[in-house]
mmCIF file of C-alpha atoms in Angstrom:
data_model
loop_
_atom_site.group_PDB
_atom_site.id
_atom_site.type_symbol
_atom_site.label_atom_id
_atom_site.label_comp_id
_atom_site.label_asym_id
_atom_site.label_seq_id
_atom_site.Cartn_x
_atom_site.Cartn_y
_atom_site.Cartn_z
ATOM 1 C CA MET A 11 71.533 116.307 107.900
ATOM 2 C CA PHE A 12 72.733 119.915 107.827
ATOM 3 C CA ASN A 13 69.310 121.088 108.930
ATOM 4 C CA LEU A 14 69.600 118.824 111.957
ATOM 5 C CA LEU A 15 72.944 120.386 112.893
ATOM 6 C CA GLN A 16 71.555 123.897 112.479
ATOM 7 C CA THR A 17 68.580 123.259 114.760
ATOM 8 C CA ALA A 18 70.538 121.351 117.436
ATOM 9 C CA ASN A 19 71.491 123.153 120.608
ATOM 10 C CA ASP A 20 75.085 123.311 121.890
ATOM 11 C CA ASP A 21 74.821 120.149 124.001
ATOM 12 C CA GLN A 22 73.467 118.087 121.123
ATOM 13 C CA THR A 23 76.174 119.386 118.795
ATOM 14 C CA ALA A 24 78.848 118.509 121.361
ATOM 15 C CA ILE A 25 77.469 114.991 121.789
ATOM 16 C CA PHE A 26 77.392 114.496 118.024
ATOM 17 C CA ALA A 27 80.988 115.766 117.707
ATOM 18 C CA CYS A 28 82.188 113.473 120.512
ATOM 19 C CA ALA A 29 80.487 110.458 118.958
ATOM 20 C CA ALA A 30 82.016 111.256 115.566
ATOM 21 C CA THR A 31 85.451 111.659 117.169
ATOM 22 C CA ILE A 32 85.186 108.334 119.008
ATOM 23 C CA ILE A 33 84.139 106.553 115.816
ATOM 24 C CA GLY A 34 87.011 108.178 113.915
ATOM 25 C CA ALA A 35 89.518 107.211 116.614
ATOM 26 C CA ALA A 36 88.256 103.626 116.639
ATOM 27 C CA ALA A 37 88.616 103.447 112.861
ATOM 28 C CA LEU A 38 92.175 104.774 113.116
ATOM 29 C CA VAL A 39 93.095 102.216 115.805
ATOM 30 C CA PHE A 40 91.525 99.409 113.758
ATOM 31 C CA ALA A 41 93.419 100.426 110.621
ATOM 32 C CA SER A 42 96.750 100.936 112.389
ATOM 33 C CA PHE A 43 96.516 97.540 114.084
ATOM 34 C CA HIS A 44 95.735 95.664 110.894
ATOM 35 C CA LEU A 45 98.312 97.531 108.821
ATOM 36 C CA GLY A 46 101.032 97.507 111.499
ATOM 37 C CA PRO A 47 103.404 94.795 112.695
ATOM 38 C CA ALA A 48 100.920 93.198 115.114
ATOM 39 C CA GLY A 49 98.363 92.718 112.365
ATOM 40 C CA GLN A 50 100.981 91.290 110.030
ATOM 41 C CA ARG A 51 102.061 88.757 112.678
ATOM 42 C CA LEU A 52 98.435 87.782 113.177
ATOM 43 C CA LYS A 53 97.953 87.262 109.429
ATOM 44 C CA ASN A 54 101.170 85.247 109.161
ATOM 45 C CA ARG A 55 100.127 83.076 112.099
ATOM 46 C CA GLN A 56 96.701 82.435 110.570
ATOM 47 C CA ARG A 57 98.308 81.501 107.252
ATOM 48 C CA ALA A 58 100.715 79.112 108.982
ATOM 49 C CA GLN A 59 97.920 77.515 110.988
ATOM 50 C CA SER A 60 95.848 76.928 107.885
ATOM 51 C CA ALA A 61 98.877 75.464 106.071
ATOM 52 C CA ILE A 62 99.644 73.120 108.966
ATOM 53 C CA GLY A 63 96.009 72.258 109.507
ATOM 54 C CA TYR A 64 96.405 72.339 113.270
ATOM 55 C CA PRO A 65 94.982 75.445 114.965
ATOM 56 C CA ASN A 66 97.260 75.446 118.060
ATOM 57 C CA ALA A 67 100.542 74.315 116.594
ATOM 58 C CA PRO A 68 103.351 74.292 119.201
ATOM 59 C CA GLU A 69 105.842 75.565 116.593
ATOM 60 C CA LEU A 70 103.836 78.759 116.271
ATOM 61 C CA ASP A 71 103.388 79.330 120.002
ATOM 62 C CA ARG A 72 107.084 78.903 120.690
ATOM 63 C CA GLY A 73 107.994 81.826 118.411
ATOM 64 C CA VAL A 74 105.549 84.140 120.152
ATOM 65 C CA SER A 75 106.806 83.239 123.626
ATOM 66 C CA GLN A 76 110.448 83.793 122.591
ATOM 67 C CA GLU A 77 109.537 87.168 121.193
ATOM 68 C CA ARG A 78 107.865 88.199 124.459
ATOM 69 C CA ALA A 79 110.778 86.960 126.547
ATOM 70 C CA ALA A 80 113.340 89.005 124.618
#
């Protein structure tokens, strides 16, 4: 791996660095979504849907629409 970086020209090194940065940013966005409030609401909604046994329960949709309206 290090030998590949030593023999790469400047353009190839820049492309590799950009790809690594994009992957790192995507991982950070993924983690922040799932650990943040939006991810917690999604988990709570999935738990409630499985407890109710009805995937599109009106009780659950009403809470989301009130939150958006506020």
